[in-house]
PDB file of C-alpha atoms in Angstrom:
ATOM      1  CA  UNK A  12      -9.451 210.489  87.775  1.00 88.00           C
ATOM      2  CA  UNK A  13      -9.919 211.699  84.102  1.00 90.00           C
ATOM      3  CA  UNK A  14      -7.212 211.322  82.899  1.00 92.00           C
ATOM      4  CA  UNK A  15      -7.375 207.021  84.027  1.00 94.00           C
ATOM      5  CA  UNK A  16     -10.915 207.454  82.392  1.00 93.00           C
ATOM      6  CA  UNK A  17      -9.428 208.752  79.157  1.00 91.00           C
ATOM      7  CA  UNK A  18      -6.383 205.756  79.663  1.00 93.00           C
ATOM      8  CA  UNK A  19      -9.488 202.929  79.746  1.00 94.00           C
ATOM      9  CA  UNK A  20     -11.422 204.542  76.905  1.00 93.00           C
ATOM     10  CA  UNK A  21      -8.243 204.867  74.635  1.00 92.00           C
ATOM     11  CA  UNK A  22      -7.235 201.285  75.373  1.00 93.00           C
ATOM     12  CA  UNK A  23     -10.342 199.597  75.024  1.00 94.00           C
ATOM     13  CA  UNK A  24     -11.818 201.588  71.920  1.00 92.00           C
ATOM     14  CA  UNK A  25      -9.528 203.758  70.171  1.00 91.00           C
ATOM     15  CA  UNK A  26      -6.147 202.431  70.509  1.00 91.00           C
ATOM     16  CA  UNK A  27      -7.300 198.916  70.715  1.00 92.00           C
ATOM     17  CA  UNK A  28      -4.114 196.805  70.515  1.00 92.00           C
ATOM     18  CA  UNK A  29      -5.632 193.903  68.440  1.00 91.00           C
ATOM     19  CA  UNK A  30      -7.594 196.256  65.847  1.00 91.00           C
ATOM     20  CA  UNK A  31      -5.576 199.175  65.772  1.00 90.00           C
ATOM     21  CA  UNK A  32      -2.090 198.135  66.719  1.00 90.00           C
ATOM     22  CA  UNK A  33      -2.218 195.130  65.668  1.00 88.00           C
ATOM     23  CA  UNK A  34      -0.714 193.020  67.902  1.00 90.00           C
ATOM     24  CA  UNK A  35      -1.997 189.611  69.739  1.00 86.00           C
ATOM     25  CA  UNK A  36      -3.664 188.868  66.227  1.00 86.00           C
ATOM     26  CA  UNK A  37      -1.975 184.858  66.180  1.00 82.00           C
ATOM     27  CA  UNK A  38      -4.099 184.169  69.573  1.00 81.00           C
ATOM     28  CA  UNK A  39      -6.901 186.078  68.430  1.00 85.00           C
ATOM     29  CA  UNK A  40      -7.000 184.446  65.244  1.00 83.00           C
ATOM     30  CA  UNK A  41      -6.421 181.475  66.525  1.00 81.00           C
ATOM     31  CA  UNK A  42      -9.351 180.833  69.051  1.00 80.00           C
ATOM     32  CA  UNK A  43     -11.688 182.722  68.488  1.00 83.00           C
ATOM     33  CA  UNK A  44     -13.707 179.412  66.681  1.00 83.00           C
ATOM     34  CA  UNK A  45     -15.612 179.043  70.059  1.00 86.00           C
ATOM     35  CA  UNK A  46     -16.834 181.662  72.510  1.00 89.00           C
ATOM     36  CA  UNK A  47     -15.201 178.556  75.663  1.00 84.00           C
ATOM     37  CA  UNK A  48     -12.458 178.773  74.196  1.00 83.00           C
ATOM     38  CA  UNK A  49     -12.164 182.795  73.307  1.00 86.00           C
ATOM     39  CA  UNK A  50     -13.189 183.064  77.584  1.00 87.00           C
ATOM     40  CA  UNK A  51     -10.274 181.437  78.763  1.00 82.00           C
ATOM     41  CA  UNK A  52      -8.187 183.578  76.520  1.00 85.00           C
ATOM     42  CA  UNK A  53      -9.691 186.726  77.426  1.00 88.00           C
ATOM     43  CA  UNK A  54      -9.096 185.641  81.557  1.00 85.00           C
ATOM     44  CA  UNK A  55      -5.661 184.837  81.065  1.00 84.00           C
ATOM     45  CA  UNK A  56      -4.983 187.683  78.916  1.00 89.00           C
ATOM     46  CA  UNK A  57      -6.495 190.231  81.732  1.00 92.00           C
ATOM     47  CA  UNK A  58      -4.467 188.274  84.424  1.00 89.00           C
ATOM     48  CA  UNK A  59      -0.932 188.608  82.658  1.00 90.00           C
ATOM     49  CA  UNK A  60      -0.926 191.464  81.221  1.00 94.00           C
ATOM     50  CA  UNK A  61      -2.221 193.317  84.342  1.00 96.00           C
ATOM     51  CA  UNK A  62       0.446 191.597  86.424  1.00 94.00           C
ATOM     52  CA  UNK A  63       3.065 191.391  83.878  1.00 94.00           C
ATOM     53  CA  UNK A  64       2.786 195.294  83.406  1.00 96.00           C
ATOM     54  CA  UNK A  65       3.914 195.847  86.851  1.00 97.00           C
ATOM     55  CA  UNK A  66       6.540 193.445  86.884  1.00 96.00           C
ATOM     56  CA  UNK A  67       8.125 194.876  83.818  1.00 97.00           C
ATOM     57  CA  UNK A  68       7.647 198.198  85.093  1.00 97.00           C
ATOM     58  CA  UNK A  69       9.926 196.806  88.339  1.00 97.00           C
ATOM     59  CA  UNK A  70      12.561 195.507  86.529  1.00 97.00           C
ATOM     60  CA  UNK A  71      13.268 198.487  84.306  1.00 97.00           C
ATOM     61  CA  UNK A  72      13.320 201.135  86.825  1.00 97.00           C
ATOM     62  CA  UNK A  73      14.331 198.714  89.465  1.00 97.00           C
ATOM     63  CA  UNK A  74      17.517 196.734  87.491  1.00 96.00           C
ATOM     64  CA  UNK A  75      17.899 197.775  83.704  1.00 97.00           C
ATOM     65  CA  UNK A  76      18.042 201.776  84.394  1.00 96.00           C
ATOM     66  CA  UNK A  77      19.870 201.730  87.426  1.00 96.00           C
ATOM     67  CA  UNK A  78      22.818 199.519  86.242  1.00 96.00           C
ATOM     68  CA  UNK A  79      21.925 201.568  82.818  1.00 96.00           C
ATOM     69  CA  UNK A  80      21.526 198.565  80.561  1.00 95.00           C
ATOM     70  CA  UNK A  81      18.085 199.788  79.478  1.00 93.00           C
ATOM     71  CA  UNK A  82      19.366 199.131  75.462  1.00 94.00           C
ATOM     72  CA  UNK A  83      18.607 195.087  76.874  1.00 95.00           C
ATOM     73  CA  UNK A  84      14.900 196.167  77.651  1.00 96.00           C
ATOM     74  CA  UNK A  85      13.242 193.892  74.730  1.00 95.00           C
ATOM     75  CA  UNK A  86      14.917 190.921  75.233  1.00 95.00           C
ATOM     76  CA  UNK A  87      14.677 191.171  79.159  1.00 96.00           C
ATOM     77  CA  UNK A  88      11.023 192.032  78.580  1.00 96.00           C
ATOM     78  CA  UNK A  89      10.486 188.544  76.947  1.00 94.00           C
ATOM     79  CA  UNK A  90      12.551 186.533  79.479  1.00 94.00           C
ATOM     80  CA  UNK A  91      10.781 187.851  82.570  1.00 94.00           C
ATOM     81  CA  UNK A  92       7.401 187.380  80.631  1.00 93.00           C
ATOM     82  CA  UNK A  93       7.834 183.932  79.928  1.00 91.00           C
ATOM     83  CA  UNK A  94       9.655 183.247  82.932  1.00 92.00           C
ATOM     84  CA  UNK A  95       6.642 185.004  84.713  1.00 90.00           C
ATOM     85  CA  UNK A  96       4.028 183.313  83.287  1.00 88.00           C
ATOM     86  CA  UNK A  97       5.847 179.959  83.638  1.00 88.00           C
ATOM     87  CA  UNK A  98       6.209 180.792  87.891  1.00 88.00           C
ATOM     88  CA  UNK A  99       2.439 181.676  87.569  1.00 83.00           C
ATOM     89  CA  UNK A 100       2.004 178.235  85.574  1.00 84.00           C
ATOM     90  CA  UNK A 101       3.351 176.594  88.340  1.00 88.00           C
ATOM     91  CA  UNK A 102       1.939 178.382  91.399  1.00 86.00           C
ATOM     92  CA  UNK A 103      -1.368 177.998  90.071  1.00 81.00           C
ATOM     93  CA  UNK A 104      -0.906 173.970  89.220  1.00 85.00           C
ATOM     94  CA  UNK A 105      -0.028 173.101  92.968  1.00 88.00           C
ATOM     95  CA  UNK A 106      -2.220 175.782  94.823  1.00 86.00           C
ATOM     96  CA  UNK A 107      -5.286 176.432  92.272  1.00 79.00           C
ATOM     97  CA  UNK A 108      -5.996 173.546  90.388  1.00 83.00           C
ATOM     98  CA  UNK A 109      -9.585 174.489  89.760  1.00 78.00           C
ATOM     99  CA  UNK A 110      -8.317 177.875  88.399  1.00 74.00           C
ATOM    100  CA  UNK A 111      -5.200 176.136  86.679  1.00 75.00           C
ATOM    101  CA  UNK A 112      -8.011 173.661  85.001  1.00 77.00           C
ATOM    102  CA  UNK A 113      -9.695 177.212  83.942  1.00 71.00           C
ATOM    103  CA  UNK A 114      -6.534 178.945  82.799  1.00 68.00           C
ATOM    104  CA  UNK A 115      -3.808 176.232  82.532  1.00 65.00           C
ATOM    105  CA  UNK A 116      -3.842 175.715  78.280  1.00 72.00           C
ATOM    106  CA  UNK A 117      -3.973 179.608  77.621  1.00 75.00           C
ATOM    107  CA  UNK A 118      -0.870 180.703  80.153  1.00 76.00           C
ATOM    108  CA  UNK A 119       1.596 179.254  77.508  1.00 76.00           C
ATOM    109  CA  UNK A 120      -0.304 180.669  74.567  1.00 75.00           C
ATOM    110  CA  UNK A 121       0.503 184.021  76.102  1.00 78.00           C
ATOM    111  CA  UNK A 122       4.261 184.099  76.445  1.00 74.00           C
ATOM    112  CA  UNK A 123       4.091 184.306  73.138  1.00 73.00           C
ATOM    113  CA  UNK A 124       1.567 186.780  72.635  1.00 81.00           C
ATOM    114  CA  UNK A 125       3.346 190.108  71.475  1.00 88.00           C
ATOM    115  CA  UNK A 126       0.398 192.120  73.089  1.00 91.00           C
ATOM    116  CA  UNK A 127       1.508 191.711  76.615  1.00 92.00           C
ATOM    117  CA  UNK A 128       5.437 192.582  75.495  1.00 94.00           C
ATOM    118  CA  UNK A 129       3.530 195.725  73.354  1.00 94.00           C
ATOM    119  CA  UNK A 130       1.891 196.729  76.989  1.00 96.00           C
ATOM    120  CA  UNK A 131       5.237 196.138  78.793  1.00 96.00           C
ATOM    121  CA  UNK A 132       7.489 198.601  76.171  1.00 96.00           C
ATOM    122  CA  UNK A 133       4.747 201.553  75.556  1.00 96.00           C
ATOM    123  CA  UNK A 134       4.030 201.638  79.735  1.00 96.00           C
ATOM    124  CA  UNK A 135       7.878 202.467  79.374  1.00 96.00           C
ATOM    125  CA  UNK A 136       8.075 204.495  76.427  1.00 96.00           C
ATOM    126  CA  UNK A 137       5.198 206.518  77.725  1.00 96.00           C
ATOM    127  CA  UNK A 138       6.990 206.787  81.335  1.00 96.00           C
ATOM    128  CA  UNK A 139       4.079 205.811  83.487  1.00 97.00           C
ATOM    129  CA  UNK A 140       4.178 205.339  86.753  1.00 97.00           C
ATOM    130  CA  UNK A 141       3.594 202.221  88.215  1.00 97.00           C
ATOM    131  CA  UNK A 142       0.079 202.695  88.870  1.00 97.00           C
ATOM    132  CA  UNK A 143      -0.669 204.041  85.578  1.00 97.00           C
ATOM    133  CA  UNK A 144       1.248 201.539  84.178  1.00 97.00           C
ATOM    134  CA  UNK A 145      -0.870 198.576  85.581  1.00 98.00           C
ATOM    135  CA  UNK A 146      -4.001 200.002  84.689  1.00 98.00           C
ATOM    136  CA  UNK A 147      -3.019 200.634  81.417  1.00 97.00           C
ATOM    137  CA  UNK A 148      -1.730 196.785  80.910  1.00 97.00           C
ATOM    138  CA  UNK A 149      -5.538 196.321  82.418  1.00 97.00           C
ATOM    139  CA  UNK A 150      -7.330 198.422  80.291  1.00 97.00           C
ATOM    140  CA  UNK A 151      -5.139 197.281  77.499  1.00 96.00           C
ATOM    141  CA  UNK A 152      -5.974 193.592  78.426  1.00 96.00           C
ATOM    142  CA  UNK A 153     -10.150 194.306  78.530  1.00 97.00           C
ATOM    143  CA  UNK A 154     -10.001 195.832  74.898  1.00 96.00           C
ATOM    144  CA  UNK A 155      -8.057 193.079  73.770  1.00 95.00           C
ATOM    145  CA  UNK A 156     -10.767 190.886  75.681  1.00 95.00           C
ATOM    146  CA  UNK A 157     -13.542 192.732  73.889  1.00 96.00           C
ATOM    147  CA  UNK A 158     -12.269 192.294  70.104  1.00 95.00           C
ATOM    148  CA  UNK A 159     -12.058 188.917  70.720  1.00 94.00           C
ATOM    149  CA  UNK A 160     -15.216 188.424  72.202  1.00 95.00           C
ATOM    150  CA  UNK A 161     -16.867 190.093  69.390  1.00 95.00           C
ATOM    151  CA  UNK A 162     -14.833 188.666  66.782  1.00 94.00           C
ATOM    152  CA  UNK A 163     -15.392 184.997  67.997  1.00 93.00           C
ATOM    153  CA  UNK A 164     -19.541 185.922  68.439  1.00 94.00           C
ATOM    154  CA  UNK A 165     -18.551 187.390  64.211  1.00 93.00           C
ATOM    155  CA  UNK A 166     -17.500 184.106  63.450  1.00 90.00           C
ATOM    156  CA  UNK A 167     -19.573 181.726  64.696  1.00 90.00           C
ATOM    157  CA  UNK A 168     -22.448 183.711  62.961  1.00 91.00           C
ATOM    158  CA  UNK A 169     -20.656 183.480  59.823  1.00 89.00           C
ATOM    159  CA  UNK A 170     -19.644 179.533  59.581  1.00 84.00           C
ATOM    160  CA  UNK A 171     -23.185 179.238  60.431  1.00 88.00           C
ATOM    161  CA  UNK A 172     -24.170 180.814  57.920  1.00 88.00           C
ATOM    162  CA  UNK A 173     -22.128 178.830  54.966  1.00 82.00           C
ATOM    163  CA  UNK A 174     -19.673 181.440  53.243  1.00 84.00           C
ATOM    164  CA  UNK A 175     -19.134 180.342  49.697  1.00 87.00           C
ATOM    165  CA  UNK A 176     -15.698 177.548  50.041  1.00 87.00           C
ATOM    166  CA  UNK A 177     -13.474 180.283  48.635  1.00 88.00           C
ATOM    167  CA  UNK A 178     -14.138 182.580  51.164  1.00 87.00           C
ATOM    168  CA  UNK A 179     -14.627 179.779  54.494  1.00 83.00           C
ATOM    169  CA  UNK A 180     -12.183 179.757  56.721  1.00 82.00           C
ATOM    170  CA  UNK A 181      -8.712 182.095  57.741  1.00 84.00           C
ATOM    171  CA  UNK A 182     -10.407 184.111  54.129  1.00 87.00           C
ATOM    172  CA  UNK A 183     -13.740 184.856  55.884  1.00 89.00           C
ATOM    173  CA  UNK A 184     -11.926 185.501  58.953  1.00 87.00           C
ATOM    174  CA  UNK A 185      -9.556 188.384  57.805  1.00 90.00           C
ATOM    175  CA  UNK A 186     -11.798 190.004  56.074  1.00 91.00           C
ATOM    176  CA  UNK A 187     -14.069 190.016  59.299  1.00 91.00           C
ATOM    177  CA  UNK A 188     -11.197 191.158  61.461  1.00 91.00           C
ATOM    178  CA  UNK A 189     -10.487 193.942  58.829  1.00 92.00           C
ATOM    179  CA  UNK A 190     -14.499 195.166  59.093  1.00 93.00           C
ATOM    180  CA  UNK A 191     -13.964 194.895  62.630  1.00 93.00           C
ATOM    181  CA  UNK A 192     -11.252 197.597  62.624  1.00 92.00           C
ATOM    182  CA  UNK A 193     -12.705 199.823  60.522  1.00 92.00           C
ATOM    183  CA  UNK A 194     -15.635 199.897  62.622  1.00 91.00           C
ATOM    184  CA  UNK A 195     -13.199 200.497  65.691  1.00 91.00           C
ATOM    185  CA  UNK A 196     -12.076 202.974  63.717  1.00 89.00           C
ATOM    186  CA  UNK A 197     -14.544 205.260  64.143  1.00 87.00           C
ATOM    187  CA  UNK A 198     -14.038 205.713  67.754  1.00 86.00           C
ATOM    188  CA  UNK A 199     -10.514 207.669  66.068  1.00 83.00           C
ATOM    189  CA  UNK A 200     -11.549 211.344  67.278  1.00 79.00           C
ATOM    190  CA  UNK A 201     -13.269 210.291  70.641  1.00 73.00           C
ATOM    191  CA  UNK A 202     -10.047 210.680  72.715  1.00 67.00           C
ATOM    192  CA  UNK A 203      -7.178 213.019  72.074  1.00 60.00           C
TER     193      UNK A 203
END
């Protein structure tokens, strides 16, 4: 049970993918103008890279290492993402429309996301079991959730507040993103 505890609190706060990894930063650049919008990311984020962790897991240990084409793992990776989310895209049009009205515009935004194919390649490099592997794609998924959240609330505050023109806009916004990290940064030493 620790050791899952120490998994959340690395994945959330210390090994944050967005602020420390650096990946997902196009989507979280991208909407994180309005806290709606920055939401409906955050859901579908949590959703596929929860779900996509496990079916990633499957097909590496289930089809690439078995028929030992494991050297295809990245670009297997990104078709059963896409193709993943684009099944999901589709089951959740003709069975949950309110949900697919919720969730629809973001599940394409995130087959391109490199975050979920980062959380698909280090549950494998880090040979987790399925089980960890899902909770770490979760875990993963809320920290990713949480920059943006706070990033979005950043940014609001600050086009409300009237930058000077040179600094308004993507300017004001990676320099925010950069504070942001270094402030994550401090949560460095908490897990080893």
């Amino acid at each position: 049970m620790a050791e899952y505890i120490l998994l959340l609190i690395s994945a959330i706060l210390v090994n944050n993918f967005v602020l420390t990894r650096f990946l997902g930063i196009c989507p979280f650049l991208g909407v994180s103008k309005k806290l709606s919008t920055a939401l409906g990311m955050c859901g579908a984020v949590i959703f596929v890279m929860t779900s996509g962790s496990a079916v990633t897991w499957a097909v590496q240990h289930k089809i690439l290492n078995p028929l030992g084409l494991g050297y295809l793992q990245t670009i297997a990776f990104i078709l059963v993402i896409a193709a993943f989310v684009q099944l999901v895209d589709i089951i959740m049009k003709k069975f949950l429309p309110a949900l697919h009205g919720a969730l629809g515009i973001y599940l394409p935004l995130i087959t391109t996301n490199c975050a979920v194919l980062g959380v698909a390649v280090l549950n494998i490099q880090l040979e987790y079991s399925l089980l960890k592997a899902v909770f770490f794609g979760f875990a993963a998924s809320l920290g990713f959730s949480l920059a943006l959240v706070i990033f979005t609330g950043l940014r609001e505050k600050i086009d409300r507040a009237n930058p000077p023109r040179a600094f308004q806009g993507v300017a004001i916004g990676l320099i925010t993103a950069g504070l942001l990290s270094l402030a994550f940064m401090g949560f460095a030493n908490m897990v080893k």
